Structure formats: structure tokens, C-alpha cells
């Protein structure tokens, strides 16, 4: 046998030292029993030194031993709760009868000093010793399960008893029977008593022998000890009733040592039984697992009846050869023994025929099951060689069963799996069979075609070897591998997903790479991908993502990881090289990231057309003590910084990025608190006619009053909300809801205050800025604007909605229907930010616009930049040609007023006329009605300061405006 085959089924050594204190106590009790019995035998052999002591020890000593046995068996019988209790109670009664007989015998010999009469109460007690013991042995015997078994049990008992009776009758009992027939006075009782002792002993010996071969497996130690005790007692009785010793027997002789040892042995038996109940015997389990190696001992029960018949025959032949006349009792008993043997043989023959037929049926049944099973059943010998292989091996393994028989099991298992299989098999064989009857092993098995199949086997013990019930689970293993792959990879690009990428990052930061701080994580976002989806469709977008994933996978090294995190976001894990030069490593990783950016920014050929997108990449390094989530967060922050810095660039993470995020998060939290606690104020900036200086409208603007009394402009606090929306990855998050809530507050407050001014006689329209997304938001009911005007009593013509269209995903059809409904109602529509942003021409062509509001960027450079001057002039000509009013936002300088008026702009809004005003100052300005229009270097009449104060001209409209206390 080869070394792998020997290792597969080699059973590890089992320690036999588990008996512990229990074994030590047993040995001590056995030694004590031997010493006491030996001491009694020595004393009896020396006649105890005096005749009086001999009589006392021969009578009351035996009575004490019998009483001890009775108490021991009775105590044990009360302590147990099983079918054995009656047997031990009968043994206790039998020992009590023996103790009583010896006590009566001693009463006559020791106390009264006279011979024991025959018969006497002692003889009655001695006669009562055997029947309870016989019944008790029958209780302990293994009960037959069929009628034939009960008949065989009776026949076996008679074969043993009849044979012993034949032999005993020939040697001694015939003489006692003739004495009874002589007719002498008192001869009949004495003869009957002489016959009763040996006959009961013969019956007891028969039960002992039958029980020895039919004993139950439970409490074997106690049963064996009880059998030995009764056998020793019967042997002493036989010697006592023999003609050689019966006439010369006196109390205290050596023969009493046999009865004394028998009583002590029976007293010891229950304690051996108690130890056997403490738990399972590992040695017995091991013996049960080993194959039977003593067939001669196992056949002794079957030979016992024939040996008994042989003894009977020898007894008859002894009388014939010796020339004695054969007694009729001997002939009768011998004939009954032979008849019982013939009957038993016939019963056994019929049982064997029935068992043979049943065995053949079962064998055919199980052969059909094994051969018809789709699983492969194999039997491996203790040497590891296959002894049997079911025919299913041809279909499962592609190899004939005959070819596998004789093959070593270890040679069929994949070398990479052999060590694990050997360890599991040895552990299984070392475990107790009652605790672990089977085990399950999965490994790769060599098929006839040479490929390795995944096989799952249920393993059982079989005569020191193994039975393996195996099945091919290759498809299941493949399916599990596919499911595992699907759970860890992106279904579109087949790159690792976020979960697997996070685990790879965690592995890179732990283990042997824990001290390598040159590992880097790259977060990649495709700039302009949403426009691809919206213009040429999502199918083309998916193709672009697949191609980008392929480029990314081809660009990273073999040990690095490229992943798709979701949408158009990708990531790459660049494992460190152990470099301690941080600047050199940053330069190297920056070059890798820039190469990735260039690769991903190359044109894509999608659906027959060329598509271009850019890539913004953020890079973060594994600083000492950083966690995987923090490292990925840092790379994400760097990526957003790259997008905010102009896109299509690489940005390295710096600690101040996190500090800025924390600051903006705190500011966003304060913004949410301010929204709920009413810390916002509503200001209005006049919209002035550039021709006459009249106030044509007022533009509502929200301001946030901070705890320090500072008013933040919309550009400032809305930038916080927009950043929070971008960082969260969804505009529908909590911060988006805060922005929507702020928009609702602005619209309602502007309408409410405009209605109050209208009732006060100031019929100036109010302009409220609103995004197209907000106007189409499902959270805003379709008739909310109309209902708001009705509730506050503001004429619809007194409301102007300044619409900002900056998102290409806005559905123009829905927007056109909504604005048309409002325009028919009388609400004015202004196109905000004209000259920048998205879809200005489409908005002019499709939407019902009344007014164009020039973007602030055009107004700021209209004087200094000739190019901007021409662009602005062209846009204003478009407005004039379409018959629309035009409003210039951010008119802060007199030069801008004159230039815009010269180009045809009708209205202006800015610091050249007035800054944002609170309600008190606004009403004063409306009462006045006009603002001076600069014709030269003329200062504005009111610029947001106190009445009569000096006017300060400032660029931009992000300056803070103080609000007086109310």
C-alpha cells in the first residue's frame, strides 16, 4: 500500500487511560475481596486453631457473608430503575435463604451443641436458595423474540440438565434412590433431601451455562460476576453432596471457603454493575467497530447442546463398559436428551432455511437499490483499497466499476484536496461512533476523461474501513461560483463591485501589507456621461461604460484592482511597492492616474458615431492607521475636488479637503436649523426702467441671518445646499428637500408681502426666481401657484416667475404645458440667466417668455470687453426683435447703465440704483417712484443705506446688507 493510501485510513492511537479514579476503586475492591476470601480459606485449611472457632466461622461466618450479599443486592435493586431489578431482588432473597440456613445450622451446632437433625429448617432454607437464583438468571438472560427461540431455550436447558442428571445419577444419585427404596426408618426424607440438593444444583448449573451464552449486553460486568458467584456456590454444593465428602463434612472445613467466596462475590457484583452505568465504554465501542477475530468463541453457543449430548452418551457408556447394569432412569433421561437434540436440530434447520430465504431476498433488494442508485457507492478496506464500486461509477465518473476495484482511494483524489480529506477521515475514525455516525466530505475526484469532478461523499464506518456514498456536484459548485461571482462583480462591466473592492482595500491595509503606506485608491468619474445617455440613449451609455471598464482593466497592473462602484463612477486600487519615499511614490501614482485619465478621455466609437467624455480622478494614499472607509472617502473627496476644479483632471487628497467638508456640513446643518426656526429674511431689489428710472418691478431675494447677525446671500447659502446634494450623490436627498422647502417659503412670503403692498396701493409686480425642476416637482401640486395667488388676493399679473433652465434633463414638453397654463392666467414669465446655461434658444423657441434677464457675467464685462459688448448687443437685439422686455442683472456702475441703454436694454437691476431693501425701505422707494438714471458720473439716489446716507458703489451683488431692527 502506498503512503497516501496508508495515511487515508490510518486510525490514530486512542488513549486507554480514561478509567481514572473509577478503575482504581475497582482494583482496590477486588484486592480486598481476594484478601478476605484468601484469609478465610487459610483459616479453614488450618481448622481455625480450635474446633469451637471452626464451627463459629463455618456457620455464622457463612451466614454473615450471605447476609452481606443479600443487603448488597437489595440495596442495588432499590437504586436502579430497569427490567433488571427483579433479578437482583431474587438474588437478595436467595442469599438471605442461604444465610438463614447457615444461621440455623450454627444454632444447633454452636449454641445448642448438638447435631443438626435431618431434615431441619436449615435444609428447607438451603432448598430455597436455588429456585430464586434460577428465576433471577432467567430474568437476566436475553429473551428470545420468537416461539422457536423459547422452545430452543427450553431444549438447551434440558440438554444441559439432562446430561448432568445422567452423569450424576450414574455416579451418586442412584445410590441415594436405592437407599430410599430400602424402607429403613427415616430413609425416605433423607433420600429425598439427598436427591433435592443435586437436582436443584443441576438446574442452577443449566441456567448458568445457558445464561453464559445468552446473557444480555447491558451490565455485562455485573452479570458475569453474579454467574461466577453462583457457579462457585453450585460447585461447593456438588462437592458437599458427593459420597466422598458428605459423610465426613464438618463445619469450618476448607469446603466452606467456596460458599464464603461465592457470597462475597455476589455481594461485589452490584458495585460492578453501578460502574457500568456511569457512561459508555470507549473500549467496547472500539471493539464493536473492529471486525470479529474469534470465530471459535462465537460458535460455542451452537456447540453447547451437542457437547451436553456427548456428556450424556459418555455417562451411559461408562456404565456399560464398567459392567454395571444400566439404570432405567439413565436410559429414560438419555432418550429424552437425544429426542430434545433431534427436535432442536429440526427447529434450527427450519430456521436456517427461513433465514437463508430472507437473506437472499434482502440481498436482492439491497443489490437492486445499490445498483440502481444514481449515487456511487464504494467500500474501502482498512488499507485504503477499494473493494467494491457500484455500477453508477460508469455514468458519474466515466470509469467502469471493475476498473476502480483494487485502486487505492488516495490516488483518485486531487493532490490539493488529499491533505484535507485525510485529516477529516482520521478525525472521523477517532470520534465515537455513537456521537458521529457519519461525516460529509467534498473533494475533487479524477474522472475517466482526466478532468477533475467535484464530488460530495457521505462517509460511514465499515469493519475498520469506509463506505462512501458519492455524488457528482460539479454543476452545483459551478453555480455557486457563478452566484458568488455575480454577488461580487458588476453585471454590466464584470468588474468588481463596491463590496468586493472594499474587501480588497481592507485586505491591502491588513496582513503583511499593513505597514506599506504607498498603497493608493483612485476614484474616477466620467464627466459628460449623463449627456451621452440623454442624447444617444441608455444603450449607448451602457456600451460606453463597458468600453471604459475594458480600458481601465487593461491600464492597471496585474495585482491591482479595477472596480465599478455604480453609475459612471469607477475606482482602482494601486498596491504599494514598499517605497518609503512619499514624494516619489506620489509622483508615480499621479502619472498612473493621469495615464488613466488620458486613456478614458479618448474618443469612443459607439453606435457608429464618435463620443467623447472626460475623466475626473481623485487619489488618496493609505496613511498610517487609516481605515478602508476613510481611505475611500478621501479618494471620493479628491475626485469631487477635481470635478469642482474644472473636470478632466487629477486631484491628490489633502487634509484640508476633509476640513472643508466638515465646515460645509456644519453650515448645512445650521441652514436646516435656521429654516425651521424662521431665521430667514425676505428682501426686495427694485427693477428700474433704464429710460425713465421708474420702478417697474421688485425682485424677491432671501437672506439668512446668522447667529452673528450676518446676512448670507442666496449664492452663499445655496452653494452649501448644492454641495451637500452633490456629496450625497443624489439631488433627492435631505438637503434637496431643504432647498425645496426654502423655495416654497420664498414664493409664499413674496406673494404674501406683494399682496399687502397691493392693498396699500403699490401695484408693482414681484419677481420670484424659480428653477424648472422646482416648477415641475411632483411634491409641488399642479395648481399651487394659482391657489397661492387666490389665497392672498394678489392679481396674477402682479407675479413674475424668473425661470432658470440649467439642467438638460428637464422635459420641455411638460415645462411648456405648465408655463402656458400660468401665462394664460396672467403670470409673467422671465427667462433668467439668458446668455449662459443650457438650451437658451430652445427655451425662446418653445416657452411663453415675456422677459429676458441677461446673465450677470455679460453685464459685468460689457464696458471693458469689446467681445462681451458685441455678444450682449446681439442678445438684446434678439429680445427687441421678439418684442420682449430685457432686464440686466448686476448693473452696479453708471457706465454699465449708459452702455446697456445704448444697446437697447429696457430695464436694469443692481447697485447702480439700489441694493436689496427690507420692507420698510422698499415702501419708501415705491412712494418716491423713480430713481435717477445716470447720464454721466451720477450717483444713485438710494443704495441700501440709511436715508440720506452716502452711497457706496460695490461690484457684484454678494455684499452684505444691514437690516435695521423692526
Coordinates of N, CA, C and O in Angstrom, one line a residue, residues 654-803:
X654 N -5.9 66.1 0.1 CA -5.1 66.9 1.1 C -6.0 66.9 2.3 O -7.3 67.0 2.2
X655 N -5.5 67.0 3.5 CA -6.3 67.0 4.7 C -7.3 68.2 4.8 O -8.4 68.0 5.4
X656 N -7.0 69.3 4.2 CA -7.9 70.4 4.2 C -9.2 70.1 3.5 O -10.2 70.8 3.7
X657 N -9.2 69.2 2.6 CA -10.4 68.8 1.9 C -11.5 68.3 2.9 O -12.6 68.6 2.9
X658 N -11.0 67.4 3.8 CA -11.9 66.9 4.8 C -12.4 68.0 5.8 O -13.5 68.1 6.2
X659 N -11.4 68.9 6.1 CA -11.8 70.1 7.0 C -12.9 70.9 6.3 O -13.8 71.4 6.9
X660 N -12.8 71.1 5.0 CA -13.8 71.9 4.3 C -15.1 71.2 4.2 O -16.2 71.8 4.4
X661 N -15.1 69.9 4.1 CA -16.3 69.1 4.1 C -17.0 69.3 5.5 O -18.2 69.4 5.6
X662 N -16.2 69.2 6.5 CA -16.8 69.3 7.9 C -17.4 70.7 8.0 O -18.5 70.8 8.6
X663 N -16.7 71.7 7.5 CA -17.2 73.1 7.7 C -18.5 73.2 6.9 O -19.5 73.8 7.4
X664 N -18.5 72.7 5.7 CA -19.8 72.9 4.9 C -20.9 72.0 5.5 O -22.0 72.4 5.4
X665 N -20.5 70.9 6.1 CA -21.6 70.1 6.7 C -22.2 70.8 7.9 O -23.4 70.8 8.1
X666 N -21.3 71.4 8.7 CA -21.8 72.2 9.8 C -22.7 73.4 9.3 O -23.7 73.7 9.9
X667 N -22.2 74.0 8.2 CA -23.0 75.1 7.7 C -24.4 74.6 7.2 O -25.4 75.3 7.4
X668 N -24.4 73.5 6.5 CA -25.6 72.9 6.0 C -26.5 72.6 7.2 O -27.8 72.8 7.1
X669 N -26.0 72.0 8.3 CA -26.8 71.8 9.5 C -27.4 73.0 10.1 O -28.5 73.0 10.5
X670 N -26.6 74.1 10.1 CA -27.1 75.3 10.6 C -28.2 75.9 9.7 O -29.1 76.5 10.1
X671 N -28.0 75.7 8.4 CA -29.0 76.1 7.4 C -30.3 75.4 7.7 O -31.4 76.1 7.6
X672 N -30.3 74.1 7.9 CA -31.5 73.4 8.2 C -32.2 73.9 9.5 O -33.4 74.0 9.5
X673 N -31.4 74.1 10.5 CA -31.9 74.6 11.7 C -32.6 76.0 11.5 O -33.6 76.3 12.0
X674 N -31.9 76.8 10.8 CA -32.4 78.2 10.5 C -33.7 78.2 9.8 O -34.6 79.0 10.0
X675 N -33.8 77.2 8.8 CA -35.1 77.1 8.1 C -36.3 76.8 9.0 O -37.4 77.3 8.8
X676 N -36.0 75.9 10.0 CA -37.1 75.5 10.9 C -37.4 76.6 11.9 O -38.5 76.7 12.4
X677 N -36.4 77.4 12.3 CA -36.6 78.4 13.4 C -36.9 79.8 12.8 O -36.8 80.7 13.6
X678 N -37.1 79.9 11.5 CA -37.5 81.2 11.0 C -36.4 82.2 11.0 O -36.7 83.4 11.2
X679 N -35.2 81.9 10.7 CA -34.1 82.8 10.7 C -33.9 83.5 9.3 O -32.9 84.1 9.1
X680 N -34.8 83.2 8.3 CA -34.6 83.8 7.0 C -35.4 85.1 6.9 O -36.5 85.2 7.5
X681 N -34.8 86.0 6.2 CA -35.5 87.3 5.9 C -35.7 87.5 4.4 O -34.9 87.0 3.6
X682 N -36.8 88.2 4.0 CA -37.1 88.4 2.6 C -36.8 89.9 2.3 O -37.3 90.8 2.9
X683 N -35.9 90.1 1.3 CA -35.5 91.4 0.8 C -36.0 91.5 -0.6 O -36.2 90.5 -1.3
X684 N -36.1 92.8 -1.1 CA -36.5 93.0 -2.5 C -35.6 94.1 -3.1 O -35.2 95.1 -2.5
X685 N -35.2 93.8 -4.4 CA -34.3 94.7 -5.1 C -35.2 95.3 -6.3 O -35.7 94.6 -7.0
X686 N -35.2 96.6 -6.4 CA -36.0 97.3 -7.4 C -35.5 97.0 -8.8 O -34.2 96.9 -9.0
X687 N -36.4 96.7 -9.8 CA -36.0 96.6 -11.2 C -36.5 97.9 -11.8 O -37.7 98.3 -11.9
X688 N -35.5 98.7 -12.4 CA -35.7 100.1 -12.8 C -35.7 100.2 -14.3 O -34.9 99.5 -15.0
X689 N -36.6 101.0 -14.9 CA -36.6 101.3 -16.3 C -35.4 102.2 -16.6 O -35.1 103.2 -16.0
X690 N -34.5 101.7 -17.6 CA -33.3 102.5 -17.9 C -33.7 103.8 -18.6 O -32.8 104.7 -18.7
X691 N -34.9 103.9 -19.1 CA -35.2 105.1 -19.9 C -35.8 106.2 -19.0 O -35.4 107.4 -19.1
X692 N -36.6 105.8 -18.0 CA -37.3 106.8 -17.2 C -36.9 106.7 -15.7 O -37.2 107.7 -14.9
X693 N -36.3 105.6 -15.3 CA -35.9 105.5 -13.9 C -37.1 105.0 -13.0 O -36.9 104.9 -11.8
X694 N -38.2 104.7 -13.6 CA -39.3 104.2 -12.8 C -39.1 102.8 -12.3 O -38.5 102.0 -13.0
X695 N -39.7 102.5 -11.2 CA -39.6 101.1 -10.6 C -40.7 100.3 -11.3 O -41.9 100.5 -11.2
X696 N -40.2 99.3 -12.2 CA -41.1 98.5 -12.9 C -41.5 97.2 -12.2 O -42.6 96.7 -12.4
X697 N -40.6 96.8 -11.3 CA -40.9 95.5 -10.6 C -39.9 95.5 -9.4 O -39.0 96.3 -9.3
X698 N -40.1 94.5 -8.5 CA -39.2 94.2 -7.5 C -38.8 92.7 -7.5 O -39.7 91.9 -7.7
X699 N -37.6 92.4 -7.3 CA -37.1 91.0 -7.3 C -36.9 90.6 -5.9 O -36.2 91.1 -5.1
X700 N -37.7 89.5 -5.5 CA -37.6 88.9 -4.2 C -36.3 88.1 -4.0 O -36.0 87.3 -4.9
X701 N -35.7 88.3 -2.9 CA -34.4 87.6 -2.6 C -34.4 87.2 -1.1 O -34.9 88.0 -0.2
X702 N -34.0 86.0 -0.8 CA -33.9 85.5 0.6 C -32.6 85.8 1.1 O -31.6 85.7 0.4
X703 N -32.6 86.1 2.4 CA -31.3 86.2 3.2 C -31.4 85.4 4.5 O -32.4 85.3 5.1
X704 N -30.2 84.9 4.9 CA -30.2 84.1 6.1 C -29.4 84.9 7.1 O -28.2 85.3 6.9
X705 N -30.1 85.2 8.2 CA -29.5 85.9 9.3 C -28.8 85.0 10.2 O -29.4 84.2 10.9
X706 N -27.4 85.0 10.3 CA -26.7 84.1 11.1 C -26.7 84.5 12.6 O -27.3 85.6 12.9
X707 N -26.2 83.7 13.5 CA -26.2 84.0 14.9 C -25.3 85.2 15.2 O -25.5 85.9 16.2
X708 N -24.4 85.5 14.3 CA -23.6 86.7 14.5 C -24.2 88.0 13.8 O -23.6 89.0 13.8
X709 N -25.4 87.8 13.3 CA -26.1 89.0 12.7 C -25.7 89.2 11.3 O -26.1 90.2 10.7
X710 N -25.0 88.3 10.6 CA -24.6 88.4 9.2 C -25.7 87.8 8.3 O -26.2 86.8 8.6
X711 N -26.0 88.6 7.2 CA -26.9 88.1 6.3 C -26.2 87.4 5.1 O -25.4 88.1 4.4
X712 N -26.4 86.1 4.9 CA -25.8 85.4 3.8 C -26.7 85.5 2.6 O -27.9 85.4 2.7
X713 N -26.1 85.8 1.4 CA -26.8 85.9 0.2 C -27.2 84.5 -0.4 O -26.7 83.5 0.1
X714 N -28.2 84.5 -1.3 CA -28.6 83.2 -1.9 C -27.4 82.5 -2.5 O -27.3 81.2 -2.4
X715 N -26.5 83.2 -3.2 CA -25.3 82.5 -3.8 C -24.5 81.7 -2.7 O -23.9 80.7 -3.0
X716 N -24.5 82.3 -1.5 CA -23.7 81.7 -0.5 C -24.4 80.5 0.2 O -23.8 79.4 0.3
X717 N -25.6 80.7 0.7 CA -26.2 79.5 1.3 C -26.8 78.5 0.4 O -26.8 77.3 0.7
X718 N -27.1 78.9 -0.9 CA -27.5 77.8 -1.8 C -26.3 77.0 -2.3 O -26.4 75.9 -2.6
X719 N -25.1 77.6 -2.3 CA -23.9 76.8 -2.7 C -23.7 75.7 -1.6 O -23.3 74.6 -2.0
X720 N -24.0 76.0 -0.4 CA -23.9 74.9 0.6 C -24.8 73.8 0.4 O -24.5 72.6 0.4
X721 N -26.1 74.2 0.1 CA -27.1 73.1 -0.2 C -26.7 72.3 -1.5 O -26.8 71.1 -1.5
X722 N -26.2 73.0 -2.5 CA -25.9 72.3 -3.7 C -24.7 71.4 -3.5 O -24.6 70.3 -4.0
X723 N -23.7 71.8 -2.7 CA -22.6 71.0 -2.4 C -23.0 69.7 -1.6 O -22.6 68.6 -1.9
X724 N -24.0 69.9 -0.7 CA -24.4 68.8 0.1 C -25.1 67.8 -0.8 O -25.0 66.6 -0.7
X725 N -25.9 68.3 -1.8 CA -26.6 67.4 -2.7 C -25.6 66.7 -3.6 O -25.7 65.5 -3.8
X726 N -24.5 67.3 -4.0 CA -23.5 66.6 -4.8 C -22.8 65.6 -4.0 O -22.5 64.5 -4.5
X727 N -22.4 65.9 -2.8 CA -21.7 65.0 -2.0 C -22.5 63.8 -1.6 O -22.0 62.7 -1.5
X728 N -23.8 63.9 -1.5 CA -24.6 62.8 -1.2 C -24.9 61.9 -2.4 O -25.4 60.8 -2.3
X729 N -24.6 62.4 -3.6 CA -24.8 61.6 -4.8 C -26.2 61.6 -5.3 O -26.5 61.0 -6.2
X730 N -27.1 62.4 -4.7 CA -28.5 62.4 -5.2 C -29.1 63.7 -4.8 O -29.1 64.2 -3.7
X731 N -29.8 64.3 -5.8 CA -30.4 65.6 -5.5 C -31.7 65.4 -4.8 O -32.4 66.3 -4.4
X732 N -32.1 64.2 -4.6 CA -33.4 63.9 -3.9 C -33.2 63.6 -2.5 O -34.0 63.1 -1.8
X733 N -32.0 63.9 -2.0 CA -31.7 63.6 -0.6 C -32.3 64.6 0.4 O -33.1 65.5 0.0
X734 N -31.9 64.6 1.6 CA -32.4 65.5 2.6 C -32.2 67.0 2.3 O -33.0 67.8 2.5
X735 N -30.9 67.3 1.8 CA -30.6 68.6 1.5 C -31.4 69.2 0.4 O -31.7 70.4 0.3
X736 N -31.7 68.3 -0.6 CA -32.6 68.8 -1.7 C -33.9 69.1 -1.2 O -34.6 70.1 -1.7
X737 N -34.4 68.4 -0.2 CA -35.7 68.7 0.3 C -35.7 70.0 1.1 O -36.6 70.8 1.1
X738 N -34.5 70.3 1.7 CA -34.4 71.6 2.4 C -34.4 72.7 1.4 O -35.0 73.8 1.6
X739 N -33.7 72.5 0.3 CA -33.7 73.6 -0.8 C -35.2 73.8 -1.3 O -35.6 74.9 -1.6
X740 N -35.9 72.7 -1.5 CA -37.3 72.8 -2.0 C -38.1 73.5 -1.0 O -39.0 74.4 -1.3
X741 N -37.9 73.2 0.3 CA -38.7 73.9 1.4 C -38.4 75.4 1.4 O -39.3 76.2 1.6
X742 N -37.1 75.7 1.2 CA -36.7 77.1 1.1 C -37.4 77.8 -0.1 O -37.9 79.0 0.0
X743 N -37.5 77.1 -1.2 CA -38.1 77.7 -2.4 C -39.6 78.0 -2.1 O -40.2 79.0 -2.6
X744 N -40.3 77.0 -1.4 CA -41.7 77.2 -1.1 C -41.9 78.4 -0.2 O -42.8 79.2 -0.3
X745 N -41.0 78.5 0.8 CA -41.0 79.7 1.7 C -40.8 81.0 1.0 O -41.6 82.0 1.2
X746 N -39.9 81.1 0.1 CA -39.6 82.3 -0.7 C -40.8 82.7 -1.5 O -41.3 83.9 -1.5
X747 N -41.4 81.7 -2.2 CA -42.6 82.1 -3.1 C -43.8 82.6 -2.2 O -44.4 83.6 -2.6
X748 N -44.1 81.9 -1.1 CA -45.2 82.2 -0.3 C -45.0 83.6 0.3 O -45.9 84.4 0.4
X749 N -43.8 83.8 0.9 CA -43.6 85.1 1.5 C -43.6 86.3 0.5 O -44.2 87.4 0.8
X750 N -43.1 86.0 -0.7 CA -43.1 87.1 -1.7 C -44.5 87.4 -2.2 O -44.9 88.6 -2.3
X751 N -45.3 86.4 -2.3 CA -46.7 86.7 -2.7 C -47.5 87.3 -1.6 O -48.3 88.3 -1.8
X752 N -47.3 86.9 -0.4 CA -48.0 87.5 0.8 C -47.6 89.0 0.9 O -48.5 89.8 1.1
X753 N -46.3 89.3 0.9 CA -45.9 90.7 1.0 C -46.4 91.5 -0.2 O -46.7 92.7 0.0
X754 N -46.3 90.9 -1.4 CA -46.8 91.7 -2.6 C -48.3 92.0 -2.5 O -48.7 93.1 -2.9
X755 N -49.0 91.1 -1.9 CA -50.5 91.3 -1.7 C -50.7 92.4 -0.7 O -51.6 93.3 -0.9
X756 N -49.9 92.5 0.3 CA -50.0 93.6 1.3 C -49.7 94.9 0.6 O -50.4 95.9 0.9
X757 N -48.7 95.0 -0.2 CA -48.3 96.2 -0.9 C -49.4 96.6 -1.9 O -49.7 97.8 -2.1
X758 N -50.0 95.6 -2.5 CA -51.0 95.9 -3.5 C -52.2 96.5 -2.8 O -52.8 97.4 -3.3
X759 N -52.6 96.0 -1.6 CA -53.7 96.6 -0.9 C -53.3 98.0 -0.4 O -54.2 98.8 -0.1
X760 N -52.0 98.2 -0.2 CA -51.6 99.6 0.2 C -51.5 100.5 -1.0 O -51.1 101.7 -0.8
X761 N -51.8 100.1 -2.2 CA -51.7 101.0 -3.3 C -50.5 100.9 -4.2 O -50.3 101.7 -5.1
X762 N -49.5 100.0 -3.8 CA -48.3 99.8 -4.6 C -48.5 98.7 -5.6 O -48.3 97.5 -5.2
X763 N -48.9 99.0 -6.8 CA -49.2 97.9 -7.8 C -47.9 97.5 -8.6 O -47.9 97.6 -9.8
X764 N -46.9 97.2 -7.9 CA -45.6 96.8 -8.6 C -45.5 95.3 -8.6 O -45.6 94.7 -7.5
X765 N -45.3 94.7 -9.7 CA -45.1 93.2 -9.7 C -43.9 92.8 -9.0 O -42.9 93.5 -8.8
X766 N -44.0 91.5 -8.4 CA -42.9 90.9 -7.7 C -42.4 89.8 -8.6 O -43.1 89.0 -9.1
X767 N -41.0 89.8 -8.7 CA -40.4 88.7 -9.5 C -39.8 87.7 -8.5 O -39.0 88.1 -7.6
X768 N -40.1 86.4 -8.7 CA -39.6 85.3 -7.9 C -38.8 84.4 -8.7 O -39.3 83.9 -9.7
X769 N -37.6 84.1 -8.4 CA -36.7 83.2 -9.1 C -37.1 81.7 -8.8 O -37.3 81.4 -7.6
X770 N -37.3 80.9 -9.8 CA -37.7 79.5 -9.6 C -37.0 78.7 -10.7 O -37.0 79.0 -11.9
X771 N -36.5 77.5 -10.3 CA -35.9 76.6 -11.3 C -37.0 75.8 -12.0 O -38.1 75.6 -11.4
X772 N -36.6 75.3 -13.2 CA -37.6 74.5 -13.9 C -37.9 73.2 -13.2 O -39.0 72.7 -13.2
X773 N -36.8 72.6 -12.5 CA -37.1 71.4 -11.8 C -38.0 71.6 -10.6 O -38.9 70.8 -10.3
X774 N -37.9 72.8 -10.0 CA -38.9 73.1 -8.9 C -40.3 73.3 -9.4 O -41.2 72.8 -8.8
X775 N -40.4 73.9 -10.5 CA -41.8 74.1 -11.0 C -42.5 72.8 -11.4 O -43.7 72.7 -11.3
X776 N -41.6 71.8 -11.9 CA -42.2 70.5 -12.3 C -42.1 69.5 -11.2 O -42.5 68.3 -11.4
X777 N -41.7 69.9 -10.0 CA -41.6 68.9 -8.9 C -42.9 68.3 -8.5 O -43.9 69.1 -8.3
X778 N -43.0 67.0 -8.4 CA -44.3 66.4 -8.1 C -44.7 66.7 -6.7 O -45.9 66.6 -6.3
X779 N -43.8 67.1 -5.8 CA -44.1 67.5 -4.5 C -44.9 68.8 -4.4 O -45.5 69.2 -3.5
X780 N -44.8 69.6 -5.5 CA -45.5 70.9 -5.6 C -46.7 70.6 -6.5 O -46.7 70.3 -7.6
X781 N -47.9 70.7 -5.9 CA -49.2 70.5 -6.6 C -49.3 71.3 -7.8 O -48.7 72.4 -7.9
X782 N -50.0 70.8 -8.8 CA -50.1 71.5 -10.1 C -50.7 72.9 -10.0 O -50.3 73.8 -10.6
X783 N -51.7 73.1 -9.1 CA -52.3 74.4 -9.0 C -51.9 75.2 -7.8 O -52.6 76.0 -7.3
X784 N -50.7 74.9 -7.3 CA -50.2 75.5 -6.1 C -50.0 77.0 -6.3 O -50.3 77.9 -5.4
X785 N -49.4 77.5 -7.4 CA -49.2 78.9 -7.7 C -50.5 79.6 -7.8 O -50.7 80.7 -7.2
X786 N -51.5 79.1 -8.5 CA -52.8 79.7 -8.6 C -53.5 79.8 -7.3 O -54.1 80.8 -6.9
X787 N -53.4 78.7 -6.5 CA -54.0 78.7 -5.2 C -53.4 79.7 -4.3 O -54.1 80.4 -3.5
X788 N -52.1 79.9 -4.4 CA -51.4 80.9 -3.6 C -51.9 82.3 -3.9 O -52.1 83.1 -3.0
X789 N -52.0 82.6 -5.2 CA -52.5 83.9 -5.6 C -53.9 84.2 -5.1 O -54.2 85.3 -4.6
X790 N -54.7 83.2 -5.2 CA -56.1 83.3 -4.8 C -56.2 83.5 -3.2 O -57.0 84.3 -2.7
X791 N -55.4 82.7 -2.5 CA -55.5 82.8 -1.0 C -55.1 84.1 -0.5 O -55.7 84.7 0.4
X792 N -54.1 84.8 -1.1 CA -53.6 86.1 -0.7 C -54.2 87.2 -1.4 O -53.9 88.4 -1.1
X793 N -55.0 87.0 -2.4 CA -55.7 88.1 -3.1 C -54.8 88.9 -4.0 O -55.0 90.1 -4.2
X794 N -53.7 88.3 -4.5 CA -52.8 89.0 -5.4 C -53.2 88.8 -6.9 O -53.4 87.6 -7.3
X795 N -53.4 89.8 -7.7 CA -53.7 89.6 -9.1 C -52.6 88.8 -9.8 O -51.4 89.0 -9.5
X796 N -53.0 88.0 -10.7 CA -52.0 87.1 -11.3 C -51.0 87.9 -12.1 O -49.8 87.5 -12.3
X797 N -51.4 89.1 -12.6 CA -50.4 89.9 -13.4 C -49.4 90.5 -12.5 O -48.4 91.1 -13.0
X798 N -49.5 90.5 -11.2 CA -48.6 91.1 -10.3 C -47.5 90.1 -9.9 O -46.6 90.4 -9.1
X799 N -47.4 88.9 -10.5 CA -46.4 87.9 -10.2 C -45.6 87.6 -11.5 O -46.2 87.3 -12.6
X800 N -44.3 87.6 -11.4 CA -43.4 87.3 -12.5 C -42.5 86.1 -12.0 O -41.8 86.2 -10.9
X801 N -42.5 85.0 -12.7 CA -41.6 83.9 -12.4 C -40.4 84.0 -13.3 O -40.5 83.9 -14.5
X802 N -39.2 84.1 -12.6 CA -38.0 84.1 -13.3 C -37.5 82.7 -13.4 O -37.0 82.1 -12.4
X803 N -37.6 82.1 -14.6 CA -37.3 80.7 -14.8 C -35.8 80.4 -15.1 O -35.3 81.1 -16.0

